[in-house]
Structure formats: C-alpha cells, structure tokens
mmCIF file of C-alpha atoms in Angstrom:
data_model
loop_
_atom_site.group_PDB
_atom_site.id
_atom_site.type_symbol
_atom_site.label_atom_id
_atom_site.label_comp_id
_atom_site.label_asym_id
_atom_site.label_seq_id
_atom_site.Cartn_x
_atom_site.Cartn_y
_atom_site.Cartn_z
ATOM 1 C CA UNK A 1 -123.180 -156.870 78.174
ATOM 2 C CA UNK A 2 -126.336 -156.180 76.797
ATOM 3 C CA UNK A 3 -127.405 -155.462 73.602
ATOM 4 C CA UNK A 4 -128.329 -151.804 74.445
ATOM 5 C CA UNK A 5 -125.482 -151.017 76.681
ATOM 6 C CA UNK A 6 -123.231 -152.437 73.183
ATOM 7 C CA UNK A 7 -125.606 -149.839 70.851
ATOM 8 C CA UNK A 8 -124.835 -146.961 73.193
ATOM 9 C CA UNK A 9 -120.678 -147.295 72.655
ATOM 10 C CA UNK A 10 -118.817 -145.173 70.449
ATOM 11 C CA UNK A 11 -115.946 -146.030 68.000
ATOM 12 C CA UNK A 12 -112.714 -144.321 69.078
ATOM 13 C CA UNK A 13 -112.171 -141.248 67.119
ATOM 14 C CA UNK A 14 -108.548 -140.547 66.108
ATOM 15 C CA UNK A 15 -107.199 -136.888 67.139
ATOM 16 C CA UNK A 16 -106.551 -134.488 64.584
ATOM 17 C CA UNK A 17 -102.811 -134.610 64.721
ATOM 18 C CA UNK A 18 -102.598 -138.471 64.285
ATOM 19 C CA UNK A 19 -103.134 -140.045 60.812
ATOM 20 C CA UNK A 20 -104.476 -142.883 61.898
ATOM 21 C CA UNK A 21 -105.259 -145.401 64.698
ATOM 22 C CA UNK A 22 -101.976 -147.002 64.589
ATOM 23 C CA UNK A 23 -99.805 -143.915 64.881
ATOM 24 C CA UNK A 24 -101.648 -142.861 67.210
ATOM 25 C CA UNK A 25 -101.101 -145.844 69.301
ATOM 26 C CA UNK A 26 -97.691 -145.789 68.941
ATOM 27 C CA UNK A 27 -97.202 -142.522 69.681
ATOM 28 C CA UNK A 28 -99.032 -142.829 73.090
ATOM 29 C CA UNK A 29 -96.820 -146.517 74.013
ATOM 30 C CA UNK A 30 -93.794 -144.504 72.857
ATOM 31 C CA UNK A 31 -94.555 -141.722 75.309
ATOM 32 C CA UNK A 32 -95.656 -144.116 77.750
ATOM 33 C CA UNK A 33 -92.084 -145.914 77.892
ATOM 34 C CA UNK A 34 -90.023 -142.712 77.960
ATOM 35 C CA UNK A 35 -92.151 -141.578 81.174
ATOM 36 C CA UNK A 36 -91.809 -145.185 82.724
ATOM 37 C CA UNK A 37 -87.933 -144.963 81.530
ATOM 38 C CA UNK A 38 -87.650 -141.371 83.752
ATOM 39 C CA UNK A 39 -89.517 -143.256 87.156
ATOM 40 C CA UNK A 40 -87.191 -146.388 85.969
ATOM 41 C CA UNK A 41 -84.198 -144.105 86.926
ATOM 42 C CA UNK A 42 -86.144 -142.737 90.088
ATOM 43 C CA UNK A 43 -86.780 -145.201 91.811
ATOM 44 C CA UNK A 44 -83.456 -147.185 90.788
ATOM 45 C CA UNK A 45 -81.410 -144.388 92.442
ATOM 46 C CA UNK A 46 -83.592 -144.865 95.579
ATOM 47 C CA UNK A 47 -83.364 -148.709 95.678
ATOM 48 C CA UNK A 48 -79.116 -148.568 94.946
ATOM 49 C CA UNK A 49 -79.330 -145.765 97.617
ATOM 50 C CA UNK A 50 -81.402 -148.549 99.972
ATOM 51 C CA UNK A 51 -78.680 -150.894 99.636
ATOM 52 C CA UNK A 52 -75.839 -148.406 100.416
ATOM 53 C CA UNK A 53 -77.451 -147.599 103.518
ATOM 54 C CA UNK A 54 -77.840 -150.993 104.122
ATOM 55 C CA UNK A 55 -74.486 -151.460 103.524
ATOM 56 C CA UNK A 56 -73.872 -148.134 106.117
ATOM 57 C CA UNK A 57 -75.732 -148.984 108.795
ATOM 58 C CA UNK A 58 -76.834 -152.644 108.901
ATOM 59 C CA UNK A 59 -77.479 -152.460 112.763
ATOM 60 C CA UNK A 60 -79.813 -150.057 111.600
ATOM 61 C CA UNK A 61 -81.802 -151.581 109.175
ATOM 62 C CA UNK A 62 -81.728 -154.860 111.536
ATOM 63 C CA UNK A 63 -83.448 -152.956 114.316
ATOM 64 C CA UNK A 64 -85.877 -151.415 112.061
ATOM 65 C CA UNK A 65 -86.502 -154.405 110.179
ATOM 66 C CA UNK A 66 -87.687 -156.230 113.227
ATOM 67 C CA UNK A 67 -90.415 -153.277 114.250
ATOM 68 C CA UNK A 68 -91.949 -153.642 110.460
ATOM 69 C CA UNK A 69 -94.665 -156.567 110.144
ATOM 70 C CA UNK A 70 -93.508 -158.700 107.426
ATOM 71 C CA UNK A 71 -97.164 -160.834 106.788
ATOM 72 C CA UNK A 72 -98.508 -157.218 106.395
ATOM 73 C CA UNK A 73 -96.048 -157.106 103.866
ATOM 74 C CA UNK A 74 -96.452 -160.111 101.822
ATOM 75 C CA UNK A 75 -100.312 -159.640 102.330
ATOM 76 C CA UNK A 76 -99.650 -156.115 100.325
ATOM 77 C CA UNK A 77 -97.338 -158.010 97.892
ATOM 78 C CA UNK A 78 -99.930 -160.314 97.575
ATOM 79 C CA UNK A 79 -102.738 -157.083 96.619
ATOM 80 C CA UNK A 80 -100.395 -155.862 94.202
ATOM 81 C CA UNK A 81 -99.681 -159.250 92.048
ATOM 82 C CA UNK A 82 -103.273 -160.413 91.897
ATOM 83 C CA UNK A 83 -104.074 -157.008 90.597
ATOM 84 C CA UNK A 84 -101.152 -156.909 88.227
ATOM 85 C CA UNK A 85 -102.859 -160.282 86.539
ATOM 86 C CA UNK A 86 -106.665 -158.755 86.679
ATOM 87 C CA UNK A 87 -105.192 -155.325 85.145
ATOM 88 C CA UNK A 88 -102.974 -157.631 82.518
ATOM 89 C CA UNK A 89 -106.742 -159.522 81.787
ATOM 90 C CA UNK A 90 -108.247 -156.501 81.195
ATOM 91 C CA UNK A 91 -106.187 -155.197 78.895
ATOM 92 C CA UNK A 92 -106.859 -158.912 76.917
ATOM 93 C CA UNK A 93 -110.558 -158.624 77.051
ATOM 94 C CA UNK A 94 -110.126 -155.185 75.765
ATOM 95 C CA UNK A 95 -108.969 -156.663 72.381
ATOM 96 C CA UNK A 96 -111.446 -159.016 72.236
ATOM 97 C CA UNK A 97 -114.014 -156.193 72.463
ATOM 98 C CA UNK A 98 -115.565 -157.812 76.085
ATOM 99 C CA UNK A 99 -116.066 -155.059 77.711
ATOM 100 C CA UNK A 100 -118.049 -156.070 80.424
ATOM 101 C CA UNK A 101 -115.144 -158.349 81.341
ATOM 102 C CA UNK A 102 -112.720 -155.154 81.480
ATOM 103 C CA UNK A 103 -114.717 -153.222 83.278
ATOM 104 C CA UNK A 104 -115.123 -156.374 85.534
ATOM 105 C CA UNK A 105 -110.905 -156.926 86.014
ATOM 106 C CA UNK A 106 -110.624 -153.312 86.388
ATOM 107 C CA UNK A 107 -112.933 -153.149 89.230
ATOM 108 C CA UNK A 108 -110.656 -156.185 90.700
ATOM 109 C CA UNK A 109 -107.867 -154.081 89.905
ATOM 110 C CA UNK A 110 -109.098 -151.095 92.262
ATOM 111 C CA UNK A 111 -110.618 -152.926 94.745
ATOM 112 C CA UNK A 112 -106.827 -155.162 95.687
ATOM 113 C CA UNK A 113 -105.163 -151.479 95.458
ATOM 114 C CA UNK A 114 -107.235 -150.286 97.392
ATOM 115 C CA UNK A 115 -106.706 -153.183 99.849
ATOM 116 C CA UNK A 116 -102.836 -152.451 99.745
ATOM 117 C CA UNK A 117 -103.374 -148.318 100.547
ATOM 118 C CA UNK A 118 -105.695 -149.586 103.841
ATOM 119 C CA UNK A 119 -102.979 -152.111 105.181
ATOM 120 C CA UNK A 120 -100.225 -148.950 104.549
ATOM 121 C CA UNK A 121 -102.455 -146.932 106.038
ATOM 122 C CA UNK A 122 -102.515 -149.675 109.259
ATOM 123 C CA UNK A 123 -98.869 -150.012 109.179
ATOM 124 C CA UNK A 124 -98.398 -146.033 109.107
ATOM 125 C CA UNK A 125 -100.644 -145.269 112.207
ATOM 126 C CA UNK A 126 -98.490 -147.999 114.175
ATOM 127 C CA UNK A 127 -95.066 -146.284 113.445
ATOM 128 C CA UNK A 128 -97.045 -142.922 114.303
ATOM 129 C CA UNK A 129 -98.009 -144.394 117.380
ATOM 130 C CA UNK A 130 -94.305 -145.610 118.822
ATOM 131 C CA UNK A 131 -92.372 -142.648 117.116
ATOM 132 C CA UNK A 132 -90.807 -144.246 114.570
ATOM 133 C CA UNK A 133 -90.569 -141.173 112.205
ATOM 134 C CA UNK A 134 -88.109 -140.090 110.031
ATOM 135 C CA UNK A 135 -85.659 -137.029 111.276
ATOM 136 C CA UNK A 136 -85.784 -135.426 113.847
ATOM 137 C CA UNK A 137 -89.644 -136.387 114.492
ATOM 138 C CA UNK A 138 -87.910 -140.418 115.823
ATOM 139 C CA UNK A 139 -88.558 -140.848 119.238
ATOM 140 C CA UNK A 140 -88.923 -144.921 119.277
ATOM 141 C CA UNK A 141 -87.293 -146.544 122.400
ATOM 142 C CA UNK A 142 -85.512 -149.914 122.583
ATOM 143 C CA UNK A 143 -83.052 -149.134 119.929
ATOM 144 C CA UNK A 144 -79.044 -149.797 120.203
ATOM 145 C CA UNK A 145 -78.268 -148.271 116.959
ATOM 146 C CA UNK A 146 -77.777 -144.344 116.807
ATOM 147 C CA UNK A 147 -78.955 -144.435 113.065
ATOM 148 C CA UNK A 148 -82.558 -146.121 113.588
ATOM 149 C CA UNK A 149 -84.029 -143.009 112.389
ATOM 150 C CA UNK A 150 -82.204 -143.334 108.978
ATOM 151 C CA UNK A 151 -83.862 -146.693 108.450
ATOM 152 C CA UNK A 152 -87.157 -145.219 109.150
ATOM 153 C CA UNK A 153 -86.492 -141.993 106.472
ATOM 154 C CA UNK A 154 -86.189 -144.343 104.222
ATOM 155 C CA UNK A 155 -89.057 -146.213 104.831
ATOM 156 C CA UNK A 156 -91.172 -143.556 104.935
ATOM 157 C CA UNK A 157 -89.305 -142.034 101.972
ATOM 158 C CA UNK A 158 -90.017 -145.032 99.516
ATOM 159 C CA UNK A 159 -93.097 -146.708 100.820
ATOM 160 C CA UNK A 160 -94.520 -142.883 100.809
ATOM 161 C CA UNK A 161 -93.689 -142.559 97.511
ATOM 162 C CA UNK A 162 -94.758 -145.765 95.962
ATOM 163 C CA UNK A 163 -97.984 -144.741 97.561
ATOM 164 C CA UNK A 164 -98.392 -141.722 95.494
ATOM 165 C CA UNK A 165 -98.105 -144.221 92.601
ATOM 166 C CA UNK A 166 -100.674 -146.336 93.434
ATOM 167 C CA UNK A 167 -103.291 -143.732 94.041
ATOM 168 C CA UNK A 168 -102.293 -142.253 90.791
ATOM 169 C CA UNK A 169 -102.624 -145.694 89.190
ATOM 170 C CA UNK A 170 -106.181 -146.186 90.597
ATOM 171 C CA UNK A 171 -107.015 -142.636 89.248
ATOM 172 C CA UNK A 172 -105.742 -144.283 85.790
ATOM 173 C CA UNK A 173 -107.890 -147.669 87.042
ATOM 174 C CA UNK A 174 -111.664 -144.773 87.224
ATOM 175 C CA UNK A 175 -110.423 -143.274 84.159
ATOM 176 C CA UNK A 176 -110.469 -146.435 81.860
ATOM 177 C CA UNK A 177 -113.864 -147.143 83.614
ATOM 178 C CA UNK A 178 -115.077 -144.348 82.409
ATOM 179 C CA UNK A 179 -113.362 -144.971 78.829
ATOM 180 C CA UNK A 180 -115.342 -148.178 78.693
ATOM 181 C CA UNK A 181 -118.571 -146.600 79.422
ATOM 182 C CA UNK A 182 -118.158 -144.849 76.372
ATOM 183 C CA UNK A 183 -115.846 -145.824 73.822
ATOM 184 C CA UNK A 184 -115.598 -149.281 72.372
ATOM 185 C CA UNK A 185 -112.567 -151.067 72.626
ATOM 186 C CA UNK A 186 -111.426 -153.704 70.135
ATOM 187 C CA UNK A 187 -108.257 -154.894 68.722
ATOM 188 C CA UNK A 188 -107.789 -151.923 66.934
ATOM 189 C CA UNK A 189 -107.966 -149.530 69.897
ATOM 190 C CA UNK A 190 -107.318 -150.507 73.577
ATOM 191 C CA UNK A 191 -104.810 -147.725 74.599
ATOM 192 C CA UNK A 192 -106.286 -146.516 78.001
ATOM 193 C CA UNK A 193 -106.133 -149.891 78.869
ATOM 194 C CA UNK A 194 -102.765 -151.129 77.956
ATOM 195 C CA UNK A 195 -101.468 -147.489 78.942
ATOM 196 C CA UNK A 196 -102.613 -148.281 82.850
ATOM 197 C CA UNK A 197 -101.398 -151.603 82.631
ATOM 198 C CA UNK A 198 -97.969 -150.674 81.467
ATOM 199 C CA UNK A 199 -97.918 -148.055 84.724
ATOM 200 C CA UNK A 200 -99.320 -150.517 86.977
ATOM 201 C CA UNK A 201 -96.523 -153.017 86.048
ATOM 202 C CA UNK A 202 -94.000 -150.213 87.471
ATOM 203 C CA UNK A 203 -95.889 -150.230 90.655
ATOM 204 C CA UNK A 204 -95.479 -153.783 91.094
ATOM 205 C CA UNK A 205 -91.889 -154.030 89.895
ATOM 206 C CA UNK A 206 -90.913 -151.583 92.484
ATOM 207 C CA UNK A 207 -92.534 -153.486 95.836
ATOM 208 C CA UNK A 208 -91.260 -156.783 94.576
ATOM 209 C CA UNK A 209 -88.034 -154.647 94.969
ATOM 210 C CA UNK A 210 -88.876 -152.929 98.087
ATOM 211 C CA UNK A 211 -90.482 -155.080 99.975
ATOM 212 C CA UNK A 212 -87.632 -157.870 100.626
ATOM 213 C CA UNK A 213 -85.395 -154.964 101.268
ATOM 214 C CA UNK A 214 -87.634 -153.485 104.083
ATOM 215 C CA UNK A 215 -89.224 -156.342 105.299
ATOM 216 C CA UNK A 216 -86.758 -159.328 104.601
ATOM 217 C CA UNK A 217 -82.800 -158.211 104.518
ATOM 218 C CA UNK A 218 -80.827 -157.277 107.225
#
C-alpha cells in the first residue's frame, strides 16, 4: 500500500455510547453471537427436519438424490472453504494493519462466493428445466416414489435459503471493502472484519451440513 493511500486512512472513532474501543468491540462480538445463536437454531431445525424426512421417505430422497449433480456440489463446497480461509486471512492481516492484503483476501472472498451463487444458479435452471419443483409446481418423470416432490421442497427450501445467506454475506464482503478504504484497521480495531468472518463461518458450517445430506445420503 502506498504511502499516500496509508496518509489518507482514518483512525476508527468510537461511538458515543461506547467508552472505549474495547467495549465497543465486545459489545458488537456479543451481538454478533446471539444473532448467529438465533440462525444456529434455524437452520438446526431444518437440518433435524432433513433427516426425519429422510428417515420418512428414503425412496424419496434416493430418487432425488440421483437427479442432483454431486461434483457440482463438492465444486461449491470447494468455493465456500477456500473462501472461509481467505475471509479467516483477512481478518489476520487486519490486525497486523496490512490492509492491502485484506482488501486483497476479501476480494478472494467475493469472487469464490460468487463462483458458488453461478454454479446454484446452473443447478437451479436444470431442475427448472425437467420440473423438479417443489409442490404442486413437480412435474419430473421417471420417478417410482409418490413423495419425489417432498425431496425437491426441501431442496429448494434449504439450498434457497442458504443462498440468501451468501448474498447477504458478500454484501458484508463490499461493506468491509469499503471500511478499508477508509478506516484503518489495526490490532486495536478490526470489527467489520472479524464480524463478516464470524457470519461467513455460519455459511460454511451449514453446506458442510447440507451438502452430504442432499448430494451424498440416501
């Protein structure tokens, strides 16, 4: 980073209703675990609700299983744990104050989520294509099982929904970029950074959860 780009950065100023840098860290970690605590339950009761269904209708989810692509799946497992390390750097260069570096591992960071939304968005135009929708909307052909459709709810259901969390993690990915182009960030203040990468870690919890019980079981 050059020496003008450093000049131009701005200490982090502490909010009025903090006392100081520390509590105001805190607070925002603290606040940060008791939101990742409420998805935590979330997506918990629709992963024990996966394996009920499972449980239910395994025809189903065999049948369904063997429609879903499972490289395209561990290609998108693959986007989401490289980016989990570049977003877990950037938090680390944030401390040591190298902020070209975090801006560098954040742009990683969007660029492999990105890469996961475009193979969804490859994997949802070929279900669209042979009617495998949720509902009423399934028309597929080929399947034995009556309850096909349930398998692909739920697909649609979770995968849907854990794509809603990684567009709202790359909106958190733009906002630390633009952080960076402002504020400094040391040892003593990193939050934006550590806040993402504490929500990004969800995101990649839940598809190491998801995907072997799409893609993999039954």
């Amino acid at each position: 980073m050059s020496t003008a780009t450093a000049g131009s950065l701005q200490e982090h100023e502490v909010a009025h209703h903090f006392e100081d840098l520390e509590q105001e860290f805190e607070s925002h970690r603290f606040g940060m675990w008791l939101f990742m605590a409420s998805e935590i339950m979330m997506f918990g009761a629709l992963l024990t609700g996966g394996l009920f269904l499972l449980y239910l209708h395994p025809d189903a989810f065999a049948q369904g299983r063997a429609h879903l692509d499972w490289r395209l799946g561990a290609l998108n497992t693959f986007f989401l744990l490289t980016s989990g390390f570049t977003m877990a750097r950037a938090a680390a260069f944030a401390q040591k104050a190298e902020q070209g570096k975090v801006r560098t591992n954040l742009l990683l960071s969007l660029a492999l989520a990105a890469g996961f939304l475009v193979v969804k968005c490859i994997e949802y135009k070929a279900k669209f294509h042979h009617g495998l929708l949720p509902g009423n909307a399934f028309h597929g052909a080929g399947f034995t099982s009556p309850h096909a459709h349930i398998f692909f709810g739920y697909y649609f259901v979770t995968t849907g929904l854990h794509a809603l969390h990684v567009l709202v993690g790359m909106g958190l990915m733009i906002w630390c970029l633009k952080v960076s182009n402002r504020v400094r960030f040391t040892r003593a203040y990193y939050t934006p950074v550590e806040m993402a990468g504490i929500y990004w870690a969800l995101v990649d919890l839940v598809w190491i959860f998801l995907f072997p019980l799409l893609y993999l079981v039954g």
